[in-house]
Coordinates of C-alpha atoms and ligand atoms in Angstrom, one line a residue:
Chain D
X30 CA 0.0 0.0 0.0
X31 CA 0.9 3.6 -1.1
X32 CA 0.8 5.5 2.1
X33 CA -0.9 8.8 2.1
X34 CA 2.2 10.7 2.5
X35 CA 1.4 15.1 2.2
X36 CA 4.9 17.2 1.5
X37 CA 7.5 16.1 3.5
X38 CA 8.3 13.4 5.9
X39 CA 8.6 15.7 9.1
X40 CA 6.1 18.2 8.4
X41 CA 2.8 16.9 8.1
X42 CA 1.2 20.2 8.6
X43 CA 1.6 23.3 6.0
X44 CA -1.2 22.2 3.9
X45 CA -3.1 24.8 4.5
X46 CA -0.2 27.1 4.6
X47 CA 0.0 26.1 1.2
X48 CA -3.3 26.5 0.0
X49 CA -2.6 30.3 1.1
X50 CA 0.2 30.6 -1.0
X51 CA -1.0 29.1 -4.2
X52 CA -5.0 29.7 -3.8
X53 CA -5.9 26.2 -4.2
X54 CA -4.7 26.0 -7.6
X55 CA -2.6 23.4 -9.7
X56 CA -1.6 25.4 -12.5
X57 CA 0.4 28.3 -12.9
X58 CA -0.5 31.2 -14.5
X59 CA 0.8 31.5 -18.4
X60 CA 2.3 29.7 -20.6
X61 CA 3.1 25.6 -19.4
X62 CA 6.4 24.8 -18.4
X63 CA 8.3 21.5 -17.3
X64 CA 9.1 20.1 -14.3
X65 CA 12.5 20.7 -14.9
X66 CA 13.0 23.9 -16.7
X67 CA 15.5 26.2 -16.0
X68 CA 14.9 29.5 -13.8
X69 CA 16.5 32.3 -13.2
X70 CA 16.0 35.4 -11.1
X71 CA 15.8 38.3 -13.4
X72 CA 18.3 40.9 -12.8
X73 CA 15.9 43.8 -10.8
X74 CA 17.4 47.5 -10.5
X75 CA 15.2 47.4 -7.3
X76 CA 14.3 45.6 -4.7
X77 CA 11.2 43.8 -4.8
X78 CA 8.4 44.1 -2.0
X79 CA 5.8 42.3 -0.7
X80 CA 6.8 38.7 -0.7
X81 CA 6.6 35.8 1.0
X82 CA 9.7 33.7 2.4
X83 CA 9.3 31.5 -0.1
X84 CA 9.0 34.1 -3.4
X85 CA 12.2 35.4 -1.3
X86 CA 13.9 31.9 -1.4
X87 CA 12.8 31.2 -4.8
X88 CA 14.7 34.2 -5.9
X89 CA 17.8 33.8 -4.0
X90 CA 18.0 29.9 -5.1
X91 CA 17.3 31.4 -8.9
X92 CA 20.1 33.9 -9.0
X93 CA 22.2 30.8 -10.1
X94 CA 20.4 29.0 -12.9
X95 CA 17.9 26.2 -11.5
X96 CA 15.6 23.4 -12.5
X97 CA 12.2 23.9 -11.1
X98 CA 12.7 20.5 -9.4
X99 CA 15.8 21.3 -7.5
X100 CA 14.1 24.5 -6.7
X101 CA 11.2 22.3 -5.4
X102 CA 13.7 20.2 -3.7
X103 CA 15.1 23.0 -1.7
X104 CA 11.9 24.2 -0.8
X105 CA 10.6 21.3 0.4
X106 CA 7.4 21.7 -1.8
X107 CA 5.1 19.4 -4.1
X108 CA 6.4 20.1 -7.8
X109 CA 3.4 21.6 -8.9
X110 CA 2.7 24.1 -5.8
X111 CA 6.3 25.5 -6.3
X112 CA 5.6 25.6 -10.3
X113 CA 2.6 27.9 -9.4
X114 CA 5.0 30.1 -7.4
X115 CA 7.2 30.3 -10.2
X116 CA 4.2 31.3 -12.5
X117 CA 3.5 33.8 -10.3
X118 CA 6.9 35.4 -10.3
X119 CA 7.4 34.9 -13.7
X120 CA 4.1 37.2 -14.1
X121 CA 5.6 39.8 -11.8
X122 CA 9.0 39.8 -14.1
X123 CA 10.9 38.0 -11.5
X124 CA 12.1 35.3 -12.8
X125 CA 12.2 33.9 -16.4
X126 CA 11.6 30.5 -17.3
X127 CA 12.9 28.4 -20.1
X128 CA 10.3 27.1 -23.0
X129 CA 9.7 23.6 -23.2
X130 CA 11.8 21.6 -25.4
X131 CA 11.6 18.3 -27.3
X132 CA 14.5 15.4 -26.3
X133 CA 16.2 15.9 -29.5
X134 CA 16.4 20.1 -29.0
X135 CA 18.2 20.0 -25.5
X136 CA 20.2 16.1 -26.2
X137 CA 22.5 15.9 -28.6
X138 CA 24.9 13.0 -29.1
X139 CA 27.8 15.0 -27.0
X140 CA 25.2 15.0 -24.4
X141 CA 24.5 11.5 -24.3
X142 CA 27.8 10.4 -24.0
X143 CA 28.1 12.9 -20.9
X144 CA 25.2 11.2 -19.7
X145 CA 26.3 7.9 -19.9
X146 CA 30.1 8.5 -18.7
X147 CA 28.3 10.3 -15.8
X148 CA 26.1 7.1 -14.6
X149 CA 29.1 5.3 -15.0
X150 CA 31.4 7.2 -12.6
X151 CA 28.4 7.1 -9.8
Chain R
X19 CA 32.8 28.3 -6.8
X20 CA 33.3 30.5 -9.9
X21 CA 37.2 31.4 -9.9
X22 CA 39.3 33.7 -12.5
X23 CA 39.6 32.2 -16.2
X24 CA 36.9 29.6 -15.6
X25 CA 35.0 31.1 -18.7
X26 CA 38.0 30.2 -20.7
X27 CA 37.9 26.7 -19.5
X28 CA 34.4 26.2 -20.2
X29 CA 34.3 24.5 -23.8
X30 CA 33.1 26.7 -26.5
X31 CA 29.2 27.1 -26.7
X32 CA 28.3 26.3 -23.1
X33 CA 27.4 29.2 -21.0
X34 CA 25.1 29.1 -17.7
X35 CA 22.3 29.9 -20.3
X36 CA 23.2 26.4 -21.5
X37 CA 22.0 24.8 -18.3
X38 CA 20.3 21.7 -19.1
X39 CA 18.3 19.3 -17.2
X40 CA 17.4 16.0 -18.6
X41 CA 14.3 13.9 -17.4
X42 CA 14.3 9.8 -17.2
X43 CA 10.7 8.7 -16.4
X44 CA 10.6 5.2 -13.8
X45 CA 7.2 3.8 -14.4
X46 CA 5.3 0.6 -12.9
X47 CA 2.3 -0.4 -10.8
X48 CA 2.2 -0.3 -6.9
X49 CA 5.2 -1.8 -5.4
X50 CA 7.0 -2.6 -8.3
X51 CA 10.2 -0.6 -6.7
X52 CA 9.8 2.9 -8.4
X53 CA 11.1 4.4 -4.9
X54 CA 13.4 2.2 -4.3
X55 CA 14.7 2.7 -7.6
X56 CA 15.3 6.2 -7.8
X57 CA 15.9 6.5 -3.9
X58 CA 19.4 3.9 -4.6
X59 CA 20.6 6.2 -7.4
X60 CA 19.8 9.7 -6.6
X61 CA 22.4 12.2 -4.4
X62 CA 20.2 14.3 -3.0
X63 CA 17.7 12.6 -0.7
X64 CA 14.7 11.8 -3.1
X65 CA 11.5 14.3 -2.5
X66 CA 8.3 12.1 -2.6
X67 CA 5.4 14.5 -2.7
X68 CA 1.9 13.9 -3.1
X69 CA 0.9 16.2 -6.2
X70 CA -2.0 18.3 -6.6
X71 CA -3.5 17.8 -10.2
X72 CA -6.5 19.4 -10.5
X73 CA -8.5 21.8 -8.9
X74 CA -11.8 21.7 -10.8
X75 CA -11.9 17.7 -12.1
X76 CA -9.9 18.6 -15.6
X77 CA -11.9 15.6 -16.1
X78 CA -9.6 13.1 -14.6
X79 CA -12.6 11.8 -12.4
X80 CA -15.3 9.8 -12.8
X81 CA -17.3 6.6 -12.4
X82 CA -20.5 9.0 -11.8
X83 CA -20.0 11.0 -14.2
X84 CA -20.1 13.8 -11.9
X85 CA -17.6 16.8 -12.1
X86 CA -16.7 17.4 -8.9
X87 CA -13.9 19.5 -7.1
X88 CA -12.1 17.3 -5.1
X89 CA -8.3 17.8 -5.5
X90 CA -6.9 14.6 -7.0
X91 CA -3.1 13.6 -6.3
X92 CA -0.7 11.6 -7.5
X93 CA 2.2 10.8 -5.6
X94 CA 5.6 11.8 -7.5
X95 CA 9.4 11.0 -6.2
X96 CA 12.1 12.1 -8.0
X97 CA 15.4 12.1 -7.8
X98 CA 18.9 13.9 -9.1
X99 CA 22.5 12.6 -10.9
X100 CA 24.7 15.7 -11.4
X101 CA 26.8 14.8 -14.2
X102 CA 28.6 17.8 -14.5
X103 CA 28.2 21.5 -14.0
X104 CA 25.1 22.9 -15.4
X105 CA 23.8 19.2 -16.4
X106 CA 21.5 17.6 -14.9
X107 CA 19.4 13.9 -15.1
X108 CA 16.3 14.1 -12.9
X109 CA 14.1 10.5 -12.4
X110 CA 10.6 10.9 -11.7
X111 CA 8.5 7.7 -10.7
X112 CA 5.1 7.6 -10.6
X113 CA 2.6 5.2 -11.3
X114 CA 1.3 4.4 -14.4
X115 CA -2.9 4.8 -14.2
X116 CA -4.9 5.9 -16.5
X117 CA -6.2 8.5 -14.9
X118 CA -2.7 10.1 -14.4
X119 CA -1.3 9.9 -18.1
X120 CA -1.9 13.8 -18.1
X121 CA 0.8 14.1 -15.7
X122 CA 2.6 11.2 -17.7
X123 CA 1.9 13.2 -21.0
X124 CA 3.5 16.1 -18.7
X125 CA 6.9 14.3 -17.8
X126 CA 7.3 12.5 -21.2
X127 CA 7.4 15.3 -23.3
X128 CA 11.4 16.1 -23.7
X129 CA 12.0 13.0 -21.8
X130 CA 15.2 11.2 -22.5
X131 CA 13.6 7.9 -22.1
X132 CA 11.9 5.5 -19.9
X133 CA 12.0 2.8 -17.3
X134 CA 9.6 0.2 -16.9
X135 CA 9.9 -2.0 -13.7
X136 CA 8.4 -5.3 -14.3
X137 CA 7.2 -7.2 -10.7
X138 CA 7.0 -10.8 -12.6
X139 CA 4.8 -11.5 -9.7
X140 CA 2.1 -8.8 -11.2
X141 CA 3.6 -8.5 -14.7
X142 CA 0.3 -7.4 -16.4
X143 CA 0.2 -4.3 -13.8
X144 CA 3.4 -3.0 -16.2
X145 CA 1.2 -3.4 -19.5
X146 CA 0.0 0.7 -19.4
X147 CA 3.0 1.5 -19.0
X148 CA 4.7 -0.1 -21.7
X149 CA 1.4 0.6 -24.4
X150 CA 2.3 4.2 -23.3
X151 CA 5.9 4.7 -24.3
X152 CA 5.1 2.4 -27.5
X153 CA 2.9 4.8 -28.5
X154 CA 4.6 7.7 -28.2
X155 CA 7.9 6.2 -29.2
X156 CA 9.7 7.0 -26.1
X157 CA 12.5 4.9 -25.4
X158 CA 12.5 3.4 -22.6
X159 CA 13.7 -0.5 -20.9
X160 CA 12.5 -3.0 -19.1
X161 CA 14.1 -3.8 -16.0
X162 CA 12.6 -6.9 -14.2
X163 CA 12.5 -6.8 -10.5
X164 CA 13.6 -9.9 -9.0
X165 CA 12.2 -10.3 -5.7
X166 CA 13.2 -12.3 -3.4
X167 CA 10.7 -15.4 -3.5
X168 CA 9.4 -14.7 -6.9
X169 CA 10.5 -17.2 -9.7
X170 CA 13.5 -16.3 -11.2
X171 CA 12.4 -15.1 -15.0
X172 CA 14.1 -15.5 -17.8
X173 CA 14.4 -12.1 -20.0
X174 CA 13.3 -13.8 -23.2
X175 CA 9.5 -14.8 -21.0
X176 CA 9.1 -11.4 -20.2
X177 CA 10.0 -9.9 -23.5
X178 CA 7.4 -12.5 -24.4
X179 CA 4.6 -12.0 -21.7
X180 CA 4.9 -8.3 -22.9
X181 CA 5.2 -8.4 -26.3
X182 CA 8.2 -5.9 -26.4
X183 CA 9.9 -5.5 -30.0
X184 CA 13.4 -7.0 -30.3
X185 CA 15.1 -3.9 -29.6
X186 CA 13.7 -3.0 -26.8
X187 CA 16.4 -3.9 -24.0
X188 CA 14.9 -6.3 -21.0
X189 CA 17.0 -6.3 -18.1
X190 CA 17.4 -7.9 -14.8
X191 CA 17.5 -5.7 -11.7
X192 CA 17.6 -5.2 -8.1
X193 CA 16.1 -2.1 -7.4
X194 CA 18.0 -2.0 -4.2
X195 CA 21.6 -2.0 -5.8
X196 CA 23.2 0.8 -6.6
X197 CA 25.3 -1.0 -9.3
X198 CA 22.0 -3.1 -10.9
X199 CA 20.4 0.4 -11.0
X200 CA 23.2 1.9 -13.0
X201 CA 23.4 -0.9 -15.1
X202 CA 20.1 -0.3 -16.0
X203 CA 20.0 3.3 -16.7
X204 CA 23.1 2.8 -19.1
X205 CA 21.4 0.6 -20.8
X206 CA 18.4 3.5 -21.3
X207 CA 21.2 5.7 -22.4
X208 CA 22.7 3.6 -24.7
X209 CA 19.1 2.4 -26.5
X210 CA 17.8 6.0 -26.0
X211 CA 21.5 7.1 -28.5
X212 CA 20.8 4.3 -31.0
X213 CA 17.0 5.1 -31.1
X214 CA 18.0 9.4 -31.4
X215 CA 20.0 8.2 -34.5
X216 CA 18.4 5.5 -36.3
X217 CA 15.5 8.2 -36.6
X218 CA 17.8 10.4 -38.7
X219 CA 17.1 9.6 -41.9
Ligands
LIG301 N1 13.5 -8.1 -2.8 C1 13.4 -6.9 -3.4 N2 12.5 -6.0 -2.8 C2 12.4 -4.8 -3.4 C3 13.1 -4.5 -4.6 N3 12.7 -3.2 -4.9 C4 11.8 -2.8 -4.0 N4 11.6 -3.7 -3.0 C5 10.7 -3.6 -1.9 O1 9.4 -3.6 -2.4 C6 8.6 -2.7 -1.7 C7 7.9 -1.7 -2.6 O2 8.9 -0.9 -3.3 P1 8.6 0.6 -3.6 O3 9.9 1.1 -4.2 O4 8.0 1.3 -2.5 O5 7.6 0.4 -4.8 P2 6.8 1.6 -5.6 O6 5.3 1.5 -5.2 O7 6.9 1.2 -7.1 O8 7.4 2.9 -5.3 C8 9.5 -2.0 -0.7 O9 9.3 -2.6 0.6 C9 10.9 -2.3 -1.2 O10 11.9 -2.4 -0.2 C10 14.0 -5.5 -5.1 O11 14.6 -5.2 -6.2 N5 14.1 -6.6 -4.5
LIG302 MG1 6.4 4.6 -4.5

């Protein structure tokens, strides 16, 4: 049996928390984008106000170039809850987000060899 | 991190806006050792969330017929192989059910390719799986699970039993080992290269 695990191991909790933060929804706003596209905080000549911790986090984690996974990861979120955060940055011009891309636009045959050298070394 | 001249060392065309992260999908029914899987391989301590899909049916319910709003989830682990800077490989299991190929159409798309854990005890729970990446041509292996107890199978049955094409790779696995698990992701990588370039006309 598939427990019913919610968000993390140790904090069985923030659910509601996290309706707050995304409104209930599943989506983000905008165009789709994957599970694993790349972020990155836009380069602001201000400050930005008003945020949450976890806008806040988002944009410090973003300043170096991150999958939204990872960025899940280090959040400690459900995938699609931190993808609606990211939508809604990306709406304020916070962060930008890559387009998604077919296998054979992001893997060439350099990159598969990387890919398999890297498994290897594990 | 970043230190003096490390531009110069970085091989021509790759940039931080060449940051990549590649996906492997690790399908199967319940129990077939998706968590295990990606829990033996991954570096960082694999996130298992229950996902929210929906918020207003998206018509993913129902027997009734009834559009209703309850939240359906689906849980999701993934996992992360660095393989160098600014490249990624991220392995997402989830289960394969039919009312969760939206979030399988989802992780597929740019997908490098597939794995497919076969519980020879429950082989047939694997069949949605593998209709799914047939039809969309995704490559992806089968690795058989051998658990302890269950009759040993022979790769050739279970090609067989699942009437998998020739080139479609069927391995033998232990979920639980770290070395069975790479072996069985090379082999992904390996089919996944011959499959990119037999497609080139
Ligand atoms: N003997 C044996 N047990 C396994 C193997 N892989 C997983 N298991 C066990 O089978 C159970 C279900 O595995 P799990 O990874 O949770 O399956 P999931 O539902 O596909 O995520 C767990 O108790 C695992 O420890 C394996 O290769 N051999
Ligand atoms: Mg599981």
């Amino acid at each position: 049996m598939e427990r019913h695990e919610t968000v993390t191991d140790e904090d069985p909790g923030p659910l509601v928390r996290l309706f707050g933060l995304t409104g209930g929804r599943a989506r983000p706003p905008g165009e789709t984008f994957d599970l694993v596209a790349i972020v990155r905080t836009s380069r602001l000549p201000f400050e930005p106000a008003g945020l949450n911790p976890e806008h806040q986090t988002i944009l410090s984690i973003c300043r170096r170039p991150t999958p939204v996974a990872d960025v899940a990861a280090q959040l400690g979120l459900p995938l699609n809850i931190t993808r609606v955060l990211l939508g809604d940055l990306r709406s304020d011009g916070l962060v930008t987000i890559d387009p998604p891309q077919t296998a054979d636009q992001t893997i060439d045959e350099r990159t598969y060899r990387e890919v398999l050298h890297g498994i290897r070394r594990l | 991190m970043e230190f003096a001249g490390s531009d110069r060392l970085r091989p021509a065309g790759r940039s931080l806006a060449a940051a990549t992260a590649l996906k492997i999908l690790v399908a199967g029914g319940f129990g077939a050792g998706k968590t295990t899987l990606v829990g033996t391989i991954s570096e960082i301590r694999p996130l298992h969330t229950e996902e929210l899909l929906s918020d207003r049916g998206m018509g993913v319910d129902d027997i009734s017929g009834v559009e209703t709003k309850v939240t359906t989830t689906v849980a999701l682990d993934f996992g992360r192989i660095t393989i160098r800077e600014d490249l990624w490989l991220y392995l997402f299991g989830t289960p394969g059910q039919d009312r969760f190929w939206f979030m399988w159409d989802e992780l597929s798309l740019g997908a490098l390719g597939a794995v497919v854990i076969a519980d020879t005890r429950r082989l047939q729970d694997c069949f949605p799986a593998v209709d799914y990446f047939e039809q969309r041509s995704l490559p992806f292996v089968v690795a058989v699970n051998c658990f302890d107890g269950a009759r040993r199978h022979d790769p050739a049955k279970v090609r067989r039993a699942l009437g998998l094409d020739e080139l479609t790779p069927v391995v033998m696995c232990d979920a639980r080992n770290r070395a069975s698990v790479k072996d069985v992701l090379t082999t992904l990588v390996t089919h996944a290269v011959g499959a990119a370039y037999q497609s080139v006309p």
